[in-house]
PDB file of C-alpha atoms and ligand atoms in Angstrom:
ATOM      1  CA  MET C1117       0.148  -0.020   0.277  1.00  0.00           C
ATOM      2  CA  THR C1118       1.009   3.224  -0.791  1.00  0.00           C
ATOM      3  CA  SER C1119       1.233   6.729   0.611  1.00  0.00           C
ATOM      4  CA  GLY C1120      -1.321   8.966   0.526  1.00  0.00           C
ATOM      5  CA  THR C1121       0.169  11.886  -2.400  1.00  0.00           C
ATOM      6  CA  LEU C1122      -3.108  11.116  -4.744  1.00  0.00           C
ATOM      7  CA  SER C1123      -4.420  14.384  -4.876  1.00  0.00           C
ATOM      8  CA  PRO C1124      -8.515  14.898  -5.538  1.00  0.00           C
ATOM      9  CA  GLY C1125      -7.876  15.576  -9.159  1.00  0.00           C
ATOM     10  CA  ARG C1126      -6.615  12.309  -9.217  1.00  0.00           C
ATOM     11  CA  LEU C1127      -9.173  10.528  -7.588  1.00  0.00           C
ATOM     12  CA  PRO C1128     -10.243   7.260  -9.312  1.00  0.00           C
ATOM     13  CA  ALA C1129     -14.006   7.530 -10.498  1.00  0.00           C
ATOM     14  CA  SER C1130     -14.806   3.734  -9.050  1.00  0.00           C
ATOM     15  CA  ALA C1131     -13.130   4.940  -5.451  1.00  0.00           C
ATOM     16  CA  ARG C1132     -15.087   5.728  -2.405  1.00  0.00           C
ATOM     17  CA  LEU C1133     -14.152   8.362   0.559  1.00  0.00           C
ATOM     18  CA  LEU C1134     -14.381   8.229   4.326  1.00  0.00           C
ATOM     19  CA  LEU C1135     -14.862  11.985   5.121  1.00  0.00           C
ATOM     20  CA  PHE C1136     -14.074  12.643   8.788  1.00  0.00           C
ATOM     21  CA  ARG C1137     -13.974  16.673  10.421  1.00  0.00           C
ATOM     22  CA  GLN C1138     -12.380  16.404  13.898  1.00  0.00           C
ATOM     23  CA  ASP C1139     -13.408  12.929  15.211  1.00  0.00           C
ATOM     24  CA  GLN C1140     -16.847  12.791  13.478  1.00  0.00           C
ATOM     25  CA  LEU C1141     -17.379  10.922   9.982  1.00  0.00           C
ATOM     26  CA  LEU C1142     -19.385  13.242   7.998  1.00  0.00           C
ATOM     27  CA  LEU C1143     -22.167  10.913   6.366  1.00  0.00           C
ATOM     28  CA  ASN C1144     -23.274  11.118   2.656  1.00  0.00           C
ATOM     29  CA  GLY C1145     -27.288  11.312   2.992  1.00  0.00           C
ATOM     30  CA  GLY C1146     -27.151   8.653   5.467  1.00  0.00           C
ATOM     31  CA  GLU C1147     -25.003   6.698   4.158  1.00  0.00           C
ATOM     32  CA  LEU C1148     -20.535   6.116   5.822  1.00  0.00           C
ATOM     33  CA  PHE C1149     -18.762   5.944   2.090  1.00  0.00           C
ATOM     34  CA  TRP C1150     -19.116   8.592  -0.112  1.00  0.00           C
ATOM     35  CA  PRO C1151     -18.407   7.817  -4.090  1.00  0.00           C
ATOM     36  CA  ALA C1152     -16.201  10.629  -5.746  1.00  0.00           C
ATOM     37  CA  PRO C1153     -18.375  12.473  -7.546  1.00  0.00           C
ATOM     38  CA  ALA C1154     -20.106  13.381  -4.399  1.00  0.00           C
ATOM     39  CA  ALA C1155     -17.408  13.726  -2.343  1.00  0.00           C
ATOM     40  CA  GLY C1156     -15.156  15.544  -4.820  1.00  0.00           C
ATOM     41  CA  PRO C1157     -16.224  19.442  -3.934  1.00  0.00           C
ATOM     42  CA  LEU C1158     -15.605  18.471  -0.044  1.00  0.00           C
ATOM     43  CA  LEU C1159     -12.108  18.148  -1.009  1.00  0.00           C
ATOM     44  CA  GLY C1160      -9.371  20.647  -1.220  1.00  0.00           C
ATOM     45  CA  GLU C1161      -6.584  20.423  -3.573  1.00  0.00           C
ATOM     46  CA  ASP C1162      -4.509  20.235  -0.985  1.00  0.00           C
ATOM     47  CA  THR C1163      -6.190  17.449   1.105  1.00  0.00           C
ATOM     48  CA  HIS C1164      -4.162  14.231   1.949  1.00  0.00           C
ATOM     49  CA  LEU C1165      -6.106  11.018   0.725  1.00  0.00           C
ATOM     50  CA  LEU C1166      -5.025   8.546   2.886  1.00  0.00           C
ATOM     51  CA  PRO C1167      -5.237   4.759   1.174  1.00  0.00           C
ATOM     52  CA  VAL C1168      -7.380   2.415   3.749  1.00  0.00           C
ATOM     53  CA  ALA C1169      -7.908  -0.098   0.910  1.00  0.00           C
ATOM     54  CA  LYS C1170      -8.261  -0.549  -2.606  1.00  0.00           C
ATOM     55  CA  ASP C1171     -10.299   2.055  -4.324  1.00  0.00           C
ATOM     56  CA  CYS C1172     -10.922   3.012  -0.458  1.00  0.00           C
ATOM     57  CA  PHE C1173      -9.371   6.284   1.077  1.00  0.00           C
ATOM     58  CA  ALA C1174     -10.413   8.668   3.987  1.00  0.00           C
ATOM     59  CA  ALA C1175      -9.773  12.208   3.890  1.00  0.00           C
ATOM     60  CA  ASP C1176      -9.834  14.657   7.276  1.00  0.00           C
ATOM     61  CA  LEU C1177     -11.648  17.997   6.578  1.00  0.00           C
ATOM     62  CA  THR C1178     -11.049  21.242   7.704  1.00  0.00           C
ATOM     63  CA  GLY C1179     -13.836  24.219   8.253  1.00  0.00           C
ATOM     64  CA  GLU C1180     -16.947  23.590   9.428  1.00  0.00           C
ATOM     65  CA  ASP C1181     -20.446  23.034   7.670  1.00  0.00           C
ATOM     66  CA  GLU C1182     -24.002  21.005   8.774  1.00  0.00           C
ATOM     67  CA  LYS C1183     -23.386  18.145   7.302  1.00  0.00           C
ATOM     68  CA  GLU C1184     -24.261  14.881   9.131  1.00  0.00           C
ATOM     69  CA  SER C1185     -22.245  13.421  11.184  1.00  0.00           C
ATOM     70  CA  ARG C1186     -21.715  10.191  13.023  1.00  0.00           C
ATOM     71  CA  SER C1187     -18.849   9.598  16.206  1.00  0.00           C
ATOM     72  CA  LEU C1188     -17.025   5.992  15.263  1.00  0.00           C
ATOM     73  CA  ARG C1189     -18.143   4.655  18.679  1.00  0.00           C
ATOM     74  CA  SER C1190     -21.781   5.542  17.670  1.00  0.00           C
ATOM     75  CA  LEU C1191     -21.582   3.104  14.983  1.00  0.00           C
ATOM     76  CA  LEU C1192     -19.817   0.181  16.461  1.00  0.00           C
ATOM     77  CA  PHE C1193     -22.834  -2.573  17.280  1.00  0.00           C
ATOM     78  CA  SER C1194     -24.368  -1.173  13.376  1.00  0.00           C
ATOM     79  CA  GLU C1195     -21.816  -1.581  10.899  1.00  0.00           C
ATOM     80  CA  SER C1196     -20.719  -5.415   9.509  1.00  0.00           C
ATOM     81  CA  ASP C1197     -17.102  -6.516  10.419  1.00  0.00           C
ATOM     82  CA  SER C1198     -15.795  -5.113   7.245  1.00  0.00           C
ATOM     83  CA  GLU C1199     -16.831  -1.892   7.158  1.00  0.00           C
ATOM     84  CA  LEU C1200     -15.816  -1.421  10.819  1.00  0.00           C
ATOM     85  CA  GLU C1201     -12.543  -2.685   9.876  1.00  0.00           C
ATOM     86  CA  LEU C1202     -12.672   0.266   7.131  1.00  0.00           C
ATOM     87  CA  LEU C1203     -13.610   2.760   9.249  1.00  0.00           C
ATOM     88  CA  SER C1204     -11.296   1.748  12.397  1.00  0.00           C
ATOM     89  CA  ARG C1205      -8.298   1.679   9.693  1.00  0.00           C
ATOM     90  CA  ALA C1206      -9.288   5.112   8.126  1.00  0.00           C
ATOM     91  CA  SER C1207     -10.333   6.838  11.522  1.00  0.00           C
ATOM     92  CA  GLN C1208      -6.506   5.706  13.076  1.00  0.00           C
ATOM     93  CA  LEU C1209      -5.042   6.873   9.461  1.00  0.00           C
ATOM     94  CA  VAL C1210      -6.427  10.303   9.703  1.00  0.00           C
ATOM     95  CA  HIS C1211      -5.749  10.288  13.450  1.00  0.00           C
ATOM     96  CA  TRP C1212      -2.067  10.086  12.786  1.00  0.00           C
ATOM     97  CA  ARG C1213      -2.047  12.264   9.607  1.00  0.00           C
ATOM     98  CA  ARG C1214      -3.641  14.791  12.299  1.00  0.00           C
ATOM     99  CA  THR C1215      -1.343  14.691  14.869  1.00  0.00           C
ATOM    100  CA  HIS C1216       2.014  14.619  12.433  1.00  0.00           C
ATOM    101  CA  ARG C1217       1.724  17.907  10.677  1.00  0.00           C
ATOM    102  CA  PHE C1218       4.901  18.794  12.156  1.00  0.00           C
ATOM    103  CA  CYS C1219       8.199  17.775  12.502  1.00  0.00           C
ATOM    104  CA  GLY C1220       9.115  16.509  15.924  1.00  0.00           C
ATOM    105  CA  LEU C1221      13.012  17.172  15.447  1.00  0.00           C
ATOM    106  CA  CYS C1222      12.931  20.550  13.620  1.00  0.00           C
ATOM    107  CA  GLY C1223       9.032  21.976  13.491  1.00  0.00           C
ATOM    108  CA  GLU C1224       9.112  21.908  10.010  1.00  0.00           C
ATOM    109  CA  SER C1225       5.633  20.326   7.759  1.00  0.00           C
ATOM    110  CA  THR C1226       5.645  16.754   7.080  1.00  0.00           C
ATOM    111  CA  ARG C1227       4.214  15.412   3.963  1.00  0.00           C
ATOM    112  CA  PRO C1228       3.236  11.801   2.769  1.00  0.00           C
ATOM    113  CA  GLY C1229       6.180  10.035   1.750  1.00  0.00           C
ATOM    114  CA  GLU C1230       6.215   8.440  -2.286  1.00  0.00           C
ATOM    115  CA  ASN C1231       6.266   4.961  -1.848  1.00  0.00           C
ATOM    116  CA  ASP C1232       5.459   4.140   1.892  1.00  0.00           C
ATOM    117  CA  ARG C1233       2.926   4.741   4.352  1.00  0.00           C
ATOM    118  CA  VAL C1234       5.057   7.547   6.215  1.00  0.00           C
ATOM    119  CA  LEU C1235       5.156  10.651   6.340  1.00  0.00           C
ATOM    120  CA  GLU C1236       8.232  12.947   6.261  1.00  0.00           C
ATOM    121  CA  CYS C1237       9.464  15.963   7.372  1.00  0.00           C
ATOM    122  CA  ILE C1238      10.041  18.431   4.318  1.00  0.00           C
ATOM    123  CA  ALA C1239      12.847  19.917   5.837  1.00  0.00           C
ATOM    124  CA  CYS C1240      15.420  17.453   7.732  1.00  0.00           C
ATOM    125  CA  GLY C1241      13.523  13.963   6.342  1.00  0.00           C
ATOM    126  CA  HIS C1242      13.028  12.589   9.479  1.00  0.00           C
ATOM    127  CA  GLN C1243      10.245  10.079   9.092  1.00  0.00           C
ATOM    128  CA  PHE C1244       6.996   9.320  10.784  1.00  0.00           C
ATOM    129  CA  PHE C1245       5.378   5.916  10.364  1.00  0.00           C
ATOM    130  CA  PRO C1246       1.725   5.321  11.840  1.00  0.00           C
ATOM    131  CA  ARG C1247       1.585   4.512  15.690  1.00  0.00           C
ATOM    132  CA  ILE C1248      -0.100   1.635  17.429  1.00  0.00           C
ATOM    133  CA  ASN C1249      -0.455   1.672  20.895  1.00  0.00           C
ATOM    134  CA  PRO C1250       0.203  -1.987  22.459  1.00  0.00           C
ATOM    135  CA  CYS C1251      -2.269  -2.968  25.510  1.00  0.00           C
ATOM    136  CA  VAL C1252      -3.359  -6.203  27.204  1.00  0.00           C
ATOM    137  CA  ILE C1253      -5.927  -6.806  28.413  1.00  0.00           C
ATOM    138  CA  VAL C1254      -6.448 -10.011  30.748  1.00  0.00           C
ATOM    139  CA  LEU C1255      -9.233 -12.165  32.347  1.00  0.00           C
ATOM    140  CA  VAL C1256      -7.940 -13.506  35.686  1.00  0.00           C
ATOM    141  CA  THR C1257      -9.864 -16.681  36.278  1.00  0.00           C
ATOM    142  CA  ARG C1258      -9.986 -18.858  39.711  1.00  0.00           C
ATOM    143  CA  GLY C1259     -11.476 -22.219  38.689  1.00  0.00           C
ATOM    144  CA  GLU C1260     -15.606 -21.455  38.865  1.00  0.00           C
ATOM    145  CA  GLU C1261     -14.992 -17.269  39.386  1.00  0.00           C
ATOM    146  CA  ILE C1262     -13.451 -14.516  37.324  1.00  0.00           C
ATOM    147  CA  LEU C1263     -12.009 -11.039  38.552  1.00  0.00           C
ATOM    148  CA  LEU C1264     -13.879  -8.268  36.756  1.00  0.00           C
ATOM    149  CA  ALA C1265     -13.521  -4.556  37.665  1.00  0.00           C
ATOM    150  CA  ARG C1266     -15.334  -1.235  37.023  1.00  0.00           C
ATOM    151  CA  SER C1267     -13.417   1.595  36.048  1.00  0.00           C
ATOM    152  CA  ALA C1268     -12.779   4.707  38.388  1.00  0.00           C
ATOM    153  CA  ARG C1269     -12.042   6.793  34.783  1.00  0.00           C
ATOM    154  CA  TYR C1270     -14.515   5.208  32.850  1.00  0.00           C
ATOM    155  CA  ARG C1271     -18.103   4.876  33.732  1.00  0.00           C
ATOM    156  CA  SER C1272     -19.286   2.602  31.120  1.00  0.00           C
ATOM    157  CA  GLY C1273     -21.388   0.831  34.182  1.00  0.00           C
ATOM    158  CA  PHE C1274     -19.895  -2.597  32.882  1.00  0.00           C
ATOM    159  CA  TYR C1275     -17.587  -5.027  34.990  1.00  0.00           C
ATOM    160  CA  SER C1276     -14.637  -6.049  32.518  1.00  0.00           C
ATOM    161  CA  CYS C1277     -11.598  -7.179  32.342  1.00  0.00           C
ATOM    162  CA  LEU C1278      -8.610  -5.512  33.801  1.00  0.00           C
ATOM    163  CA  ALA C1279      -5.969  -3.685  31.101  1.00  0.00           C
ATOM    164  CA  GLY C1280      -2.960  -1.300  31.022  1.00  0.00           C
ATOM    165  CA  PHE C1281      -0.637  -0.182  28.084  1.00  0.00           C
ATOM    166  CA  ILE C1282       2.362  -2.123  27.446  1.00  0.00           C
ATOM    167  CA  GLU C1283       5.934   0.046  28.590  1.00  0.00           C
ATOM    168  CA  ILE C1284       8.616   0.602  26.941  1.00  0.00           C
ATOM    169  CA  GLY C1285      10.881  -2.347  27.876  1.00  0.00           C
ATOM    170  CA  GLU C1286       8.124  -4.537  28.775  1.00  0.00           C
ATOM    171  CA  THR C1287       6.840  -7.649  27.141  1.00  0.00           C
ATOM    172  CA  PRO C1288       3.002  -8.098  26.878  1.00  0.00           C
ATOM    173  CA  GLU C1289       3.222 -10.615  29.964  1.00  0.00           C
ATOM    174  CA  GLN C1290       5.454  -8.675  31.793  1.00  0.00           C
ATOM    175  CA  THR C1291       2.784  -5.571  31.659  1.00  0.00           C
ATOM    176  CA  LEU C1292      -0.195  -8.051  32.237  1.00  0.00           C
ATOM    177  CA  SER C1293       1.846  -9.609  35.785  1.00  0.00           C
ATOM    178  CA  ARG C1294       2.338  -5.418  36.785  1.00  0.00           C
ATOM    179  CA  GLU C1295      -1.343  -3.864  35.764  1.00  0.00           C
ATOM    180  CA  VAL C1296      -3.255  -6.824  37.826  1.00  0.00           C
ATOM    181  CA  ARG C1297      -1.089  -6.453  40.772  1.00  0.00           C
ATOM    182  CA  GLU C1298      -1.212  -2.341  40.511  1.00  0.00           C
ATOM    183  CA  GLU C1299      -4.617  -2.536  40.070  1.00  0.00           C
ATOM    184  CA  VAL C1300      -5.933  -5.019  42.137  1.00  0.00           C
ATOM    185  CA  GLY C1301      -2.965  -6.446  44.341  1.00  0.00           C
ATOM    186  CA  VAL C1302      -2.796  -9.751  43.214  1.00  0.00           C
ATOM    187  CA  GLU C1303      -0.309 -12.274  41.865  1.00  0.00           C
ATOM    188  CA  VAL C1304      -1.216 -14.199  38.476  1.00  0.00           C
ATOM    189  CA  GLY C1305       0.675 -16.934  36.793  1.00  0.00           C
ATOM    190  CA  ASN C1306       0.012 -19.437  33.516  1.00  0.00           C
ATOM    191  CA  ILE C1307      -0.682 -16.748  31.106  1.00  0.00           C
ATOM    192  CA  ARG C1308      -2.265 -17.641  27.295  1.00  0.00           C
ATOM    193  CA  TYR C1309      -2.013 -15.548  24.856  1.00  0.00           C
ATOM    194  CA  VAL C1310      -5.996 -15.875  23.519  1.00  0.00           C
ATOM    195  CA  GLN C1311      -6.792 -13.105  20.566  1.00  0.00           C
ATOM    196  CA  SER C1312      -6.216  -9.545  19.992  1.00  0.00           C
ATOM    197  CA  GLN C1313      -8.314  -7.102  18.549  1.00  0.00           C
ATOM    198  CA  SER C1314      -7.135  -3.585  17.279  1.00  0.00           C
ATOM    199  CA  TRP C1315      -9.715  -0.795  18.953  1.00  0.00           C
ATOM    200  CA  PRO C1316      -9.629   2.810  17.323  1.00  0.00           C
ATOM    201  CA  PHE C1317      -9.564   5.042  20.421  1.00  0.00           C
ATOM    202  CA  PRO C1318      -7.239   6.357  19.002  1.00  0.00           C
ATOM    203  CA  SER C1319      -5.058   3.441  17.789  1.00  0.00           C
ATOM    204  CA  GLN C1320      -4.652   0.602  20.304  1.00  0.00           C
ATOM    205  CA  LEU C1321      -3.507  -2.949  19.700  1.00  0.00           C
ATOM    206  CA  MET C1322      -5.333  -4.715  22.465  1.00  0.00           C
ATOM    207  CA  LEU C1323      -3.513  -8.030  23.585  1.00  0.00           C
ATOM    208  CA  GLY C1324      -6.070 -10.477  25.011  1.00  0.00           C
ATOM    209  CA  PHE C1325      -4.811 -13.094  27.461  1.00  0.00           C
ATOM    210  CA  LEU C1326      -5.867 -15.676  30.462  1.00  0.00           C
ATOM    211  CA  ALA C1327      -4.828 -15.883  33.742  1.00  0.00           C
ATOM    212  CA  ASP C1328      -4.580 -17.977  36.560  1.00  0.00           C
ATOM    213  CA  TYR C1329      -5.016 -16.392  39.991  1.00  0.00           C
ATOM    214  CA  ARG C1330      -2.236 -17.204  42.178  1.00  0.00           C
ATOM    215  CA  SER C1331      -2.011 -15.170  45.204  1.00  0.00           C
ATOM    216  CA  GLY C1332      -3.247 -12.359  47.062  1.00  0.00           C
ATOM    217  CA  GLU C1333      -6.771 -10.596  48.351  1.00  0.00           C
ATOM    218  CA  ILE C1334      -8.021  -7.656  46.143  1.00  0.00           C
ATOM    219  CA  VAL C1335      -7.019  -4.268  46.870  1.00  0.00           C
ATOM    220  CA  PRO C1336      -8.294  -1.936  44.172  1.00  0.00           C
ATOM    221  CA  GLU C1337      -6.294   0.856  42.996  1.00  0.00           C
ATOM    222  CA  PRO C1338      -7.451   4.120  44.515  1.00  0.00           C
ATOM    223  CA  GLY C1339      -8.193   6.076  41.353  1.00  0.00           C
ATOM    224  CA  GLU C1340      -8.341   3.627  38.951  1.00  0.00           C
ATOM    225  CA  ILE C1341     -10.641   0.549  39.472  1.00  0.00           C
ATOM    226  CA  GLU C1342     -13.725   1.907  41.951  1.00  0.00           C
ATOM    227  CA  ASP C1343     -14.835  -1.784  42.559  1.00  0.00           C
ATOM    228  CA  ALA C1344     -13.258  -5.112  41.462  1.00  0.00           C
ATOM    229  CA  ARG C1345     -14.675  -8.863  42.562  1.00  0.00           C
ATOM    230  CA  TRP C1346     -14.484 -12.142  42.198  1.00  0.00           C
ATOM    231  CA  PHE C1347     -17.757 -13.128  39.879  1.00  0.00           C
ATOM    232  CA  PRO C1348     -18.662 -17.076  39.637  1.00  0.00           C
ATOM    233  CA  VAL C1349     -19.323 -17.724  36.146  1.00  0.00           C
ATOM    234  CA  SER C1350     -22.856 -18.979  36.881  1.00  0.00           C
ATOM    235  CA  ASP C1351     -24.287 -15.388  37.979  1.00  0.00           C
ATOM    236  CA  LEU C1352     -22.200 -12.687  35.892  1.00  0.00           C
ATOM    237  CA  PRO C1353     -22.974  -8.757  36.226  1.00  0.00           C
ATOM    238  CA  ALA C1354     -23.014  -6.329  32.738  1.00  0.00           C
ATOM    239  CA  VAL C1355     -20.063  -7.204  30.769  1.00  0.00           C
ATOM    240  CA  PRO C1356     -18.974  -5.464  27.698  1.00  0.00           C
ATOM    241  CA  SER C1357     -20.179  -7.412  24.445  1.00  0.00           C
ATOM    242  CA  SER C1358     -18.507 -10.035  22.749  1.00  0.00           C
ATOM    243  CA  THR C1359     -19.527  -8.479  19.376  1.00  0.00           C
ATOM    244  CA  ILE C1360     -17.078  -6.084  19.834  1.00  0.00           C
ATOM    245  CA  SER C1361     -14.743  -6.048  22.265  1.00  0.00           C
ATOM    246  CA  VAL C1362     -11.504  -8.720  23.435  1.00  0.00           C
ATOM    247  CA  ALA C1363     -12.875  -8.214  26.759  1.00  0.00           C
ATOM    248  CA  GLY C1364     -16.366  -9.626  26.023  1.00  0.00           C
ATOM    249  CA  LYS C1365     -14.706 -12.618  24.482  1.00  0.00           C
ATOM    250  CA  LEU C1366     -12.265 -13.542  26.773  1.00  0.00           C
ATOM    251  CA  ILE C1367     -15.187 -13.333  29.171  1.00  0.00           C
ATOM    252  CA  GLU C1368     -17.368 -15.433  26.817  1.00  0.00           C
ATOM    253  CA  GLY C1369     -14.901 -18.168  26.103  1.00  0.00           C
ATOM    254  CA  TYR C1370     -13.927 -18.410  29.411  1.00  0.00           C
ATOM    255  CA  VAL C1371     -17.732 -18.613  30.732  1.00  0.00           C
ATOM    256  CA  ARG C1372     -18.747 -21.274  27.645  1.00  0.00           C
ATOM    257  CA  SER C1373     -15.465 -23.107  28.453  1.00  0.00           C
ATOM    258  CA  ARG C1374     -16.289 -23.987  32.472  1.00  0.00           C
ATOM    259  CA  LYS C1375     -20.037 -24.923  31.012  1.00  0.00           C
ATOM    260  CA  GLU C1376     -18.520 -27.407  29.190  1.00  0.00           C
ATOM    261  CA  HIS C1377     -16.119 -28.556  32.004  1.00  0.00           C
ATOM    262  CA  LEU C1378     -19.254 -28.995  34.136  1.00  0.00           C
TER     263      LEU C1378
HETATM  264 ZN1   ZN Y 327      11.900  17.927  10.597  1.00  0.00          ZN
END
């Protein structure tokens, strides 16, 4: 996939576009995708088109208008997996472009590279590649019980898995042990990777694990964890959807495996 050097004037007629303004997706009469002819008038000559997939481009528009718009989060439940994948990729590319307009070394402007998906400083040539922030998310289990917590910062109302960003120099397994210890004061072992998920808020890669409880009593970290407790798999609180979140998939998968076990 090449970079976004394509100008609006050279847009293929078959192209479809996802148009963003700030963190909102502009709708085309209720539709997510804009055919090239309809999108054309909204694009400036200097608008960068970011290739998302074959014949699919994203653009970040400036200025104001009255067009109907939606947040990406509000679309999570209403779109198909393949459309969500495009939306997620487009949103992350637009975020990367928007947050790397200037060089962090010399302060000059950046522009898309010729051959790779990269932004290059026009003065010193430093290259900025798209950034992904890796996180671990873990379901801690103790036989028929699972450890779920409610965040003090994001009041979703759900109890969910513990999660945290991987710090520089850490392996995912080290992050996992550290986060569980910091957030609930518990030690874990037998860490197993299960599955991952790209999460575009703004650009996380969530690595989902299971881990067995080893020792310690739950002590929620003040300011981070509002409440954390062991729940029997037969009596769970409201948890995130397994349709859209790796947390929901970890919980659902473990609960199913225990029920099969009985
Ligand atoms: Zn520079």
